[in-house]
Amino acid sequence: MTSRMPAQHLSETVDPQSSDSVDPDAGILVARDLTVHYGSFPAIKDVSMAVQPNQITALIGPSGCGKSTMLRCFNRMNDLIESAAVTGRLTYHGVDLYSPEVDPVQVRRHIGMVFQKPNPFPKSIYANIAFGAKIAGIKTGLDQLVEESLTKAALWEEVKDKLHESANALSGGQQQRLCIARAIATSPDVVLMDEPASALDPIATLRIEELMTELKREYTIIVVTHNMQQAARVSDRTAFFNVSVSDDGHRTGRLVEFDDTTTIFTNPREKSTEDYITGRFG
Amino acid sequence: MTTRTVPTTPDLVRAALAGRRFNLVDSLLAGALLLSLLSSLLVLITLLADTVRTALPVFADRGMDFVTSSLSADPAKAGVLQGILGSLALTGFVLMIGFPLGVSAAIYLEEYATDNGFTRFITANVRNLAGVPSVVYGILGLALFVNLLGGLTNGRTVVSGGLTLTVLVLPIMIITTSEALRAVPGTVREASFGVGATKWETIRHHVLPIALPTILTGTVLTVARAFGESAPLLLAGALVTNFFQPSADASVVQLITDERYTALPLVVFNWARQPQEEFVQLTAAAVVVLLVLLLSVNATTILLRDRFEMKALR
């Protein structure tokens, strides 16, 4: 929470997205002038930001601002969309994630993901957790891995007696914690979360938030959220994205401001950030 | 706008809520719909009842002997054994070649192929092929499998017939499998990719198990179609005769590759045009055997599907 190199640089420069403002070695994941095109239209343009290890970084902004697109760059999920093209630079521990010798499948084993809607496999709880390890070639100690992952995801006590029952029988909140357990079972470094609590009730949401705070000791977390209170409650740093609509109706997202969460919520530098967090638009 | 009157006292409310009026149009419509359902059902039941009634003497007199006897010009001795064996062998070809080939083609189209003009062209053509009359496939079978590839299939053998039926059902197989794959939610694929699975691991462990029950349902329909086909087999070399007896010492492989064959629908076809009175009953009996076999094949596939459904949950 005190590593503030990029933030300092950012707030001193006039153009927050200028590539010079980000030190390439200043984070675990560093984006420089990252642009994603869907077809010939940019969905996000010239995003530069650095994510710090063992922190929760929140991406907030109005619908269509590209925060989910940005999140999906980090583990190359955008590769699954045929028309998506990523330009610019995105490094993970200094290694370009989009260089030709990088295998997106391997990237996703290091950078896991939790999705907006809980999406357990229609299999047993056990099989859900063990799948990632199995395809990674791990054959022994699966029982222990399942227990560990479920314990870390604060779900073990609730499901330890029904590990071999279908995951679909769990409640929405339990399913989402199962998905978190599934994501950390592959021992990732970073966990990406795409609005992980938006489909859950307030109590289940609270449990997910507590869990995130718990997990950041071991993992780096990047979370997209629509819920500004959530960003304020759990995140260490917040990136505010905004959308501009071109004359022909195409929406392009840009990173407006990226700073410590307290700064973003108490003393934002940009007028549009303030407008958004105070609920004047979005 | 009319003034709104709100009933307030219990009596008024009761009066306002009462009065289940007889809705004439609704009742008439329901009756008409029921009638159309019954008429189709009635035709089926009449057909079945008539067939079974005609066939009953044959089964009463000869029992299983009719099923296990060979074709013959003598109505007292004629049986449907070759027809049953031929039909089962043909079904075997469809299942063993058509099923894997069709499923593989659909997996490629849905999961691997990029959505471009070429794949759209292929998909459109597969859909068109599914609507081609089956006799056209018979001509193809005759030209391709009997004549051109006669060296491999040994001409008018069950291999040619099986391959012809396989080609016939392939488009249907591809279409039903494609639809089953498309119905698998994208969230499952995302979840699998998200934990670092490759495309094939995702398909193998998640997409196929979820799609399998639907694929197998499509297979049931496909097999039923192949089982009942007669026109393409007429062209692709199946025999329509009362005299054909495989050599007694022929091995299974020889039976398939060297011998002439026939199928149950063709036995029915052949017997139906025999002049002797007795063949009317025999024809009906053969139809009953055809239906029983068809239902057994379907039941097996459905059982298989249910087993996979249970397994997919685990």
XYZ file of C-alpha atoms in Angstrom:
596
model
C 0.000 0.000 0.000
C 2.989 2.223 0.283
C 4.607 1.375 -3.024
C 3.578 4.424 -4.903
C 6.130 4.918 -7.644
C 3.765 4.759 -10.600
C 1.158 6.789 -8.829
C 3.626 9.525 -8.071
C 4.723 9.636 -11.649
C 1.194 9.555 -12.871
C -0.009 12.440 -10.803
C 2.916 14.587 -11.854
C 2.503 14.233 -15.581
C -0.042 16.040 -17.613
C -0.957 13.033 -19.756
C -1.582 10.096 -17.437
C -1.364 7.607 -20.271
C 2.000 8.620 -21.611
C 4.253 5.599 -21.783
C 7.123 7.390 -20.088
C 5.152 7.654 -16.918
C 5.321 3.934 -16.108
C 8.508 2.328 -14.992
C 8.590 -1.080 -16.665
C 9.925 -2.752 -13.540
C 7.489 -1.143 -11.186
C 5.002 -3.960 -10.791
C 4.119 -7.586 -11.232
C 1.944 -6.771 -14.240
C 2.756 -3.688 -16.239
C 0.756 -2.417 -19.198
C 2.221 0.171 -21.510
C 0.091 1.812 -24.198
C -2.102 -1.256 -24.298
C -4.771 -1.100 -26.997
C -7.344 -3.768 -27.760
C -9.234 -3.756 -31.029
C -12.381 -5.750 -31.698
C -12.382 -5.855 -35.456
C -11.229 -2.412 -36.550
C -12.545 -0.535 -33.512
C -10.558 0.022 -30.355
C -12.294 -1.196 -27.184
C -9.580 0.241 -24.968
C -6.860 2.571 -26.050
C -3.395 3.382 -24.734
C -3.790 2.030 -21.238
C -0.697 2.189 -19.076
C -0.793 0.893 -15.551
C 1.292 -1.123 -13.116
C -0.159 -3.691 -10.739
C 1.651 -4.239 -7.454
C 2.119 -7.675 -5.915
C -0.022 -8.712 -2.936
C -2.403 -5.874 -3.446
C -5.949 -5.708 -4.618
C -6.248 -3.510 -7.674
C -9.782 -2.494 -8.580
C -10.865 -1.525 -12.084
C -13.954 0.659 -11.997
C -15.890 2.686 -14.524
C -19.204 2.926 -16.367
C -20.525 0.134 -18.582
C -18.627 -0.282 -21.808
C -15.505 1.454 -20.501
C -13.379 -1.605 -21.249
C -12.498 -2.640 -17.711
C -13.423 -6.275 -18.402
C -11.520 -6.138 -21.681
C -8.514 -4.835 -19.757
C -8.847 -7.610 -17.162
C -9.003 -10.251 -19.880
C -5.744 -8.998 -21.361
C -3.882 -10.039 -18.233
C -4.456 -13.772 -18.786
C -4.940 -13.612 -22.542
C -8.613 -14.526 -22.361
C -9.142 -12.067 -25.202
C -7.338 -14.568 -27.405
C -10.548 -16.593 -27.388
C -12.347 -13.832 -29.259
C -11.389 -14.190 -32.885
C -11.652 -10.531 -33.784
C -9.672 -9.261 -30.789
C -6.220 -7.839 -31.413
C -3.922 -6.568 -28.677
C -1.200 -4.039 -29.315
C 1.164 -2.310 -26.950
C 3.064 -4.039 -24.217
C 1.957 -6.063 -21.232
C 4.642 -7.577 -19.061
C 4.423 -10.099 -16.257
C 7.523 -10.004 -14.038
C 9.157 -8.210 -16.939
C 8.232 -10.857 -19.542
C 6.081 -9.735 -22.457
C 2.848 -11.760 -22.163
C 2.109 -11.270 -25.846
C 5.441 -12.317 -27.259
C 5.206 -15.227 -29.700
C 6.916 -17.786 -27.464
C 4.411 -17.304 -24.647
C 1.710 -19.987 -24.487
C -1.618 -18.517 -23.354
C -2.492 -21.842 -21.728
C 0.547 -21.530 -19.460
C -0.262 -17.883 -18.755
C -3.666 -18.907 -17.413
C -2.095 -21.399 -15.038
C -0.157 -18.535 -13.452
C -2.855 -15.935 -13.757
C -6.161 -17.464 -12.730
C -9.629 -16.069 -13.205
C -12.966 -15.862 -11.427
C -15.947 -14.881 -13.553
C -18.951 -12.665 -13.075
C -21.482 -15.462 -12.900
C -20.455 -18.455 -10.813
C -19.597 -21.070 -13.426
C -18.726 -24.335 -11.735
C -18.333 -27.323 -14.010
C -21.442 -29.516 -13.864
C -19.400 -32.097 -11.991
C -18.643 -32.863 -8.372
C -17.122 -30.296 -6.026
C -13.987 -32.413 -5.887
C -13.711 -32.677 -9.674
C -14.114 -28.909 -9.999
C -11.055 -28.234 -7.856
C -8.952 -31.145 -9.074
C -9.418 -30.450 -12.788
C -6.812 -27.693 -13.063
C -4.223 -29.797 -11.247
C -5.021 -32.897 -13.270
C -4.506 -31.212 -16.610
C -1.299 -29.702 -15.256
C -0.123 -33.287 -14.775
C -0.408 -33.473 -11.001
C -1.597 -36.919 -9.994
C -0.712 -37.253 -6.310
C -1.871 -35.289 -3.331
C -5.098 -34.249 -5.021
C -7.127 -34.860 -1.846
C -4.869 -32.537 0.068
C -4.953 -29.942 -2.700
C -8.745 -29.997 -2.734
C -8.903 -29.545 1.034
C -6.311 -26.761 1.010
C -7.958 -24.857 -1.808
C -11.415 -25.140 -0.297
C -10.081 -24.073 3.100
C -8.415 -21.013 1.591
C -11.678 -20.173 -0.145
C -13.533 -20.483 3.205
C -15.722 -23.248 1.850
C -14.205 -26.399 3.347
C -16.376 -26.569 6.451
C -19.542 -26.255 4.401
C -18.748 -28.889 1.788
C -16.303 -31.351 3.360
C -19.016 -33.995 3.733
C -20.311 -33.703 0.182
C -17.190 -33.387 -1.938
C -18.512 -35.873 -4.440
C -21.878 -34.264 -4.897
C -22.647 -31.987 -7.824
C -21.353 -28.440 -7.550
C -24.624 -27.256 -9.046
C -26.375 -28.053 -5.760
C -24.447 -25.295 -3.956
C -25.879 -21.829 -3.420
C -24.720 -18.971 -5.632
C -22.334 -17.626 -3.007
C -20.918 -21.078 -2.344
C -20.517 -21.663 -6.068
C -18.537 -18.454 -6.415
C -16.255 -19.439 -3.520
C -15.874 -22.808 -5.219
C -14.794 -20.967 -8.375
C -12.269 -19.028 -6.302
C -11.019 -22.301 -4.807
C -10.779 -23.725 -8.320
C -8.783 -20.689 -9.455
C -6.275 -20.900 -6.588
C -5.939 -24.693 -6.848
C -3.540 -24.275 -9.768
C -1.295 -22.187 -7.416
C -1.494 -19.052 -9.497
C 0.429 -15.881 -8.812
C -2.347 -13.515 -9.778
C -6.114 -13.970 -9.531
C -8.323 -11.934 -11.847
C -11.900 -11.382 -10.763
C -14.541 -10.089 -13.145
C -17.308 -8.616 -10.978
C -17.133 -11.662 -8.716
C -19.989 -10.595 -6.452
C -22.381 -8.917 -8.847
C -24.646 -11.964 -9.019
C -24.680 -12.491 -5.241
C -26.733 -11.224 -2.326
C -25.173 -8.757 0.154
C -24.168 -11.404 2.696
C -22.509 -13.617 0.103
C -20.867 -10.483 -1.314
C -19.441 -9.630 2.085
C -17.958 -13.121 2.412
C -16.300 -12.795 -1.000
C -14.859 -9.440 -0.011
C -13.487 -10.821 3.256
C -12.028 -13.680 1.293
C -10.305 -11.305 -1.129
C -8.680 -9.427 1.734
C -7.585 -12.765 3.164
C -6.201 -13.976 -0.167
C -4.088 -10.957 -1.017
C -1.466 -12.091 1.453
C -0.644 -14.888 -0.961
C -1.935 -13.642 -4.265
C -2.115 -10.512 -6.316
C -5.718 -9.709 -7.091
C -7.174 -7.574 -9.843
C -10.906 -7.072 -9.577
C -13.392 -5.469 -11.921
C -16.357 -4.096 -10.063
C -19.453 -2.025 -10.669
C -19.838 -1.543 -6.983
C -17.905 1.488 -5.841
C -18.346 0.720 -2.182
C -16.767 -2.624 -2.887
C -13.779 -1.027 -4.585
C -13.437 1.373 -1.678
C -13.736 -1.395 0.900
C -11.385 -4.011 -0.497
C -8.921 -2.492 -2.919
C -5.546 -0.914 -2.312
C -5.386 0.827 -5.639
C -8.124 1.815 -8.026
C -8.075 2.425 -11.741
C -10.924 4.500 -13.121
C -11.788 3.878 -16.751
C -14.095 6.059 -18.771
C -15.694 5.650 -22.141
C -15.767 7.976 -25.079
C -18.239 7.465 -27.886
C -17.119 8.255 -31.406
C -19.374 9.916 -33.973
C -20.320 6.550 -35.456
C -21.296 5.135 -32.084
C -18.215 3.059 -31.231
C -17.205 3.063 -27.599
C -13.587 3.285 -26.593
C -12.398 2.972 -23.021
C -9.465 4.867 -21.571
C -7.755 4.838 -18.250
C -8.537 8.189 -16.668
C -6.917 7.904 -13.290
C -5.006 5.271 -11.388
C -4.022 5.869 -7.814
C -4.304 4.665 -4.246
C -7.909 3.846 -3.492
C -8.083 6.418 -0.699
C -6.859 9.114 -3.056
C -9.310 8.127 -5.790
C -12.224 8.190 -3.388
C -11.283 11.225 -1.304
C -9.224 13.449 -3.512
C -9.422 12.456 -7.176
C -7.361 14.462 -9.591
C -9.811 14.285 -12.485
C -13.231 15.832 -12.578
C -14.769 12.788 -14.320
C -13.465 10.467 -11.598
C -15.100 12.591 -8.960
C -18.335 12.716 -10.935
C -18.357 8.957 -11.272
C -17.574 8.051 -7.687
C -20.075 10.534 -6.344
C -22.702 8.944 -8.567
C -23.243 11.850 -10.917
C -22.994 9.512 -13.907
C -22.324 5.911 -14.775
C -61.577 6.877 -20.319
C -64.289 5.184 -18.333
C -64.520 5.768 -14.638
C -62.946 3.057 -12.623
C -65.262 1.334 -10.150
C -63.502 -0.543 -7.414
C -65.619 -3.152 -5.599
C -65.108 -2.752 -1.883
C -67.594 -4.743 0.140
C -67.183 -8.554 0.239
C -70.439 -9.001 -1.626
C -69.383 -6.742 -4.439
C -65.959 -8.378 -4.667
C -67.532 -11.824 -4.724
C -69.831 -10.753 -7.526
C -66.960 -9.216 -9.443
C -64.768 -12.292 -9.154
C -67.495 -14.846 -9.807
C -68.835 -15.950 -13.132
C -66.621 -18.482 -14.801
C -67.931 -17.918 -18.247
C -67.841 -20.695 -20.793
C -65.317 -19.677 -23.394
C -66.569 -21.122 -26.656
C -63.599 -20.281 -28.873
C -61.112 -21.697 -26.412
C -63.003 -24.956 -26.031
C -63.471 -25.362 -29.770
C -59.811 -24.731 -30.371
C -58.736 -27.209 -27.731
C -61.065 -29.785 -29.268
C -59.687 -29.217 -32.748
C -56.124 -29.515 -31.520
C -56.920 -32.725 -29.686
C -58.548 -34.091 -32.822
C -55.465 -33.463 -34.937
C -53.368 -35.219 -32.329
C -55.750 -38.180 -32.233
C -55.966 -38.473 -36.012
C -52.230 -38.958 -36.366
C -52.211 -41.300 -33.414
C -55.194 -43.169 -34.818
C -53.486 -43.816 -38.148
C -50.439 -45.160 -36.343
C -52.465 -47.377 -34.031
C -54.627 -48.730 -36.868
C -51.535 -49.487 -38.889
C -49.824 -51.220 -35.995
C -52.907 -53.165 -34.951
C -53.619 -54.304 -38.482
C -50.018 -55.384 -39.047
C -49.789 -57.265 -35.778
C -53.162 -58.929 -36.378
C -52.085 -60.089 -39.846
C -48.714 -61.243 -38.576
C -50.041 -63.100 -35.548
C -50.710 -66.469 -37.296
C -47.101 -66.598 -38.519
C -45.689 -66.167 -35.017
C -48.360 -68.473 -33.545
C -47.539 -71.274 -35.999
C -43.796 -70.966 -36.297
C -42.626 -68.908 -33.357
C -38.930 -68.074 -33.423
C -38.474 -70.319 -36.418
C -39.587 -67.399 -38.593
C -36.869 -65.208 -37.150
C -34.097 -67.774 -37.428
C -34.938 -69.194 -40.857
C -33.357 -68.137 -44.111
C -35.088 -66.535 -47.034
C -36.974 -68.987 -49.155
C -39.484 -69.136 -52.013
C -41.467 -71.623 -49.977
C -43.744 -69.566 -47.712
C -43.862 -72.326 -45.127
C -40.103 -72.194 -44.656
C -39.328 -68.539 -45.367
C -37.664 -66.558 -42.583
C -35.991 -63.181 -42.160
C -32.579 -64.161 -40.797
C -30.542 -62.608 -43.611
C -32.622 -59.459 -43.363
C -31.942 -59.131 -39.645
C -28.230 -59.826 -40.009
C -27.967 -57.454 -42.961
C -29.778 -54.658 -41.150
C -27.702 -55.106 -38.001
C -24.482 -55.106 -40.033
C -25.565 -51.933 -41.836
C -26.425 -50.281 -38.507
C -23.041 -51.345 -37.215
C -21.362 -49.564 -40.118
C -23.384 -46.411 -39.534
C -22.537 -46.419 -35.823
C -18.884 -47.317 -36.192
C -18.041 -45.007 -39.078
C -20.834 -42.438 -39.263
C -20.894 -41.609 -35.543
C -17.181 -40.856 -34.994
C -16.847 -39.179 -38.387
C -19.930 -37.014 -37.904
C -19.029 -36.026 -34.337
C -15.451 -35.217 -35.351
C -16.591 -33.096 -38.273
C -19.000 -31.213 -36.029
C -16.326 -30.635 -33.375
C -14.069 -29.186 -36.043
C -16.801 -26.941 -37.432
C -17.989 -25.673 -34.048
C -14.844 -25.576 -31.943
C -11.834 -25.230 -34.221
C -12.809 -23.694 -37.554
C -12.668 -19.931 -37.767
C -15.922 -18.364 -38.797
C -15.180 -17.377 -42.376
C -16.793 -17.672 -45.772
C -15.396 -21.134 -46.324
C -16.799 -22.682 -43.143
C -20.130 -20.964 -43.725
C -20.143 -22.457 -47.229
C -19.452 -25.917 -45.792
C -22.135 -25.569 -43.123
C -24.708 -24.477 -45.690
C -23.815 -27.446 -47.875
C -24.050 -29.924 -45.022
C -27.545 -28.597 -44.367
C -28.455 -29.006 -48.019
C -27.066 -32.539 -48.110
C -29.304 -33.502 -45.208
C -32.273 -32.743 -47.449
C -31.120 -34.721 -50.485
C -33.496 -37.634 -51.275
C -32.027 -40.911 -50.142
C -32.248 -42.539 -53.572
C -29.658 -40.039 -54.798
C -27.293 -41.448 -52.180
C -28.035 -44.857 -53.669
C -26.742 -43.675 -57.034
C -23.676 -42.278 -55.307
C -23.184 -45.579 -53.495
C -23.472 -47.503 -56.724
C -21.013 -45.282 -58.566
C -18.545 -44.796 -55.730
C -18.544 -47.799 -53.421
C -19.775 -50.570 -55.717
C -18.022 -49.580 -58.931
C -15.174 -47.136 -58.358
C -14.011 -48.583 -55.045
C -15.174 -52.095 -55.922
C -11.656 -53.347 -55.327
C -11.896 -52.356 -51.684
C -15.533 -53.107 -50.991
C -15.714 -56.199 -53.178
C -18.643 -54.760 -55.107
C -22.175 -55.477 -53.976
C -21.384 -56.362 -50.388
C -22.696 -55.113 -47.075
C -19.582 -52.916 -46.947
C -20.837 -50.897 -49.914
C -24.314 -50.733 -48.427
C -22.993 -49.704 -45.018
C -20.797 -46.988 -46.490
C -23.691 -45.698 -48.578
C -25.914 -45.414 -45.496
C -23.041 -43.813 -43.577
C -22.715 -41.098 -46.210
C -26.479 -40.690 -46.120
C -26.653 -40.069 -42.362
C -23.411 -38.096 -42.050
C -24.980 -34.669 -42.690
C -27.731 -35.332 -40.120
C -25.115 -36.533 -37.656
C -23.043 -33.380 -38.185
C -26.008 -31.049 -37.829
C -27.342 -32.591 -34.621
C -23.877 -32.711 -33.067
C -23.179 -29.105 -34.073
C -26.379 -28.010 -32.408
C -25.556 -29.986 -29.277
C -22.106 -28.365 -29.096
C -23.529 -24.913 -29.680
C -25.927 -25.412 -26.773
C -23.046 -25.897 -24.305
C -22.818 -22.614 -22.377
C -19.788 -20.477 -23.143
C -19.240 -19.979 -19.424
C -18.165 -23.612 -19.131
C -15.555 -23.130 -21.831
C -14.328 -19.926 -20.166
C -14.078 -21.678 -16.812
C -12.001 -24.434 -18.341
C -9.688 -22.102 -20.267
C -9.439 -19.981 -17.132
C -7.700 -22.759 -15.178
C -5.241 -23.344 -17.999
C -6.907 -26.063 -20.033
C -6.097 -26.406 -23.709
C -8.798 -26.435 -26.332
C -8.841 -30.207 -26.550
C -8.880 -30.632 -22.754
C -11.811 -28.253 -22.612
C -13.688 -30.163 -25.308
C -12.802 -33.573 -23.943
C -13.568 -32.932 -20.273
C -16.356 -30.390 -20.380
C -17.944 -29.642 -23.740
C -18.408 -33.220 -24.968
C -19.742 -34.664 -21.699
C -22.357 -31.914 -21.548
C -23.280 -32.274 -25.218
C -23.219 -36.073 -25.265
C -26.830 -36.778 -24.234
C -28.077 -34.541 -27.052
C -25.601 -36.061 -29.497
C -26.813 -39.541 -28.590
C -30.442 -38.495 -29.011
C -29.509 -37.360 -32.515
C -27.768 -40.673 -33.045
C -30.932 -42.570 -32.139
C -32.849 -40.703 -34.813
C -30.027 -41.201 -37.286
C -29.801 -44.925 -36.704
C -33.563 -45.256 -36.998
C -33.370 -43.480 -40.324
C -30.598 -45.747 -41.607
C -32.400 -48.818 -40.324
C -35.533 -48.065 -42.291
C -33.886 -47.028 -45.554
C -34.485 -49.206 -48.581
C -34.147 -47.089 -51.720
C -30.391 -46.417 -51.528
C -29.705 -50.051 -50.692
C -31.564 -51.203 -53.800
C -29.053 -49.263 -55.854
C -26.038 -50.025 -53.706
C -26.275 -53.713 -54.296
C -28.584 -55.254 -51.719
C -30.444 -58.288 -52.983
C -34.160 -58.410 -53.490
C -34.647 -62.125 -53.889
C -35.905 -65.207 -52.156
C -32.854 -67.260 -53.001
C -29.655 -66.456 -51.340
C -27.882 -68.529 -48.838
C -24.425 -67.680 -47.538
C -22.055 -70.589 -47.756
C -22.324 -72.575 -44.571
C -18.640 -72.460 -43.657
C -18.158 -68.725 -44.278
C -16.430 -66.795 -41.479
C -17.830 -63.540 -40.154
C -15.329 -61.550 -42.195
C -16.248 -63.440 -45.342
C -19.926 -62.939 -44.620
C -19.315 -59.215 -44.585
C -16.855 -58.860 -47.426
C -17.640 -61.684 -49.838
C -21.317 -62.386 -49.627
C -24.351 -60.674 -51.054
C -26.625 -59.127 -48.485
C -30.096 -57.833 -47.946
C -31.859 -55.783 -45.278
C -35.175 -56.060 -43.493
C -36.915 -53.228 -45.372
C -35.952 -54.945 -48.622
C -37.309 -58.265 -47.415
C -40.572 -56.491 -46.676
C -40.479 -54.870 -50.102
C -39.783 -58.164 -51.840
C -42.413 -60.178 -50.008
C -45.053 -57.518 -50.483
C -44.907 -58.070 -54.226
C -45.037 -61.882 -54.143
C -48.207 -63.329 -55.688
C -48.814 -66.071 -53.091
C -51.449 -65.390 -50.480
C -49.208 -66.593 -47.611
C -46.713 -63.833 -48.214
C -49.222 -61.232 -47.011
C -48.896 -62.648 -43.510
C -45.135 -63.063 -43.865
C -44.798 -59.438 -44.930
C -46.676 -58.293 -41.863
C -44.525 -60.535 -39.678
C -41.365 -59.079 -41.202
C -42.662 -55.567 -40.463
C -43.206 -56.552 -36.839
C -39.641 -57.885 -36.626
C -38.368 -54.643 -38.206
C -40.236 -52.531 -35.660
C -39.138 -54.634 -32.685
C -35.508 -54.473 -33.806
C -35.729 -50.744 -34.400
C -37.150 -50.172 -30.943
C -34.428 -52.350 -29.394
C -31.688 -50.437 -31.154
C -33.253 -47.157 -30.001
C -33.683 -48.399 -26.447
C -30.036 -49.429 -26.320
C -28.898 -46.017 -27.478
C -31.171 -44.303 -24.959
C -29.830 -46.487 -22.139
C -26.343 -45.597 -23.262
C -27.261 -41.924 -23.219
C -28.661 -42.124 -19.697
C -25.504 -43.819 -18.504
C -23.404 -41.033 -19.982
C -25.703 -38.480 -18.413
C -25.098 -39.998 -14.991
C -21.392 -40.167 -15.657
C -21.213 -36.556 -16.766
C -22.440 -35.518 -13.333
C -19.599 -37.241 -11.580
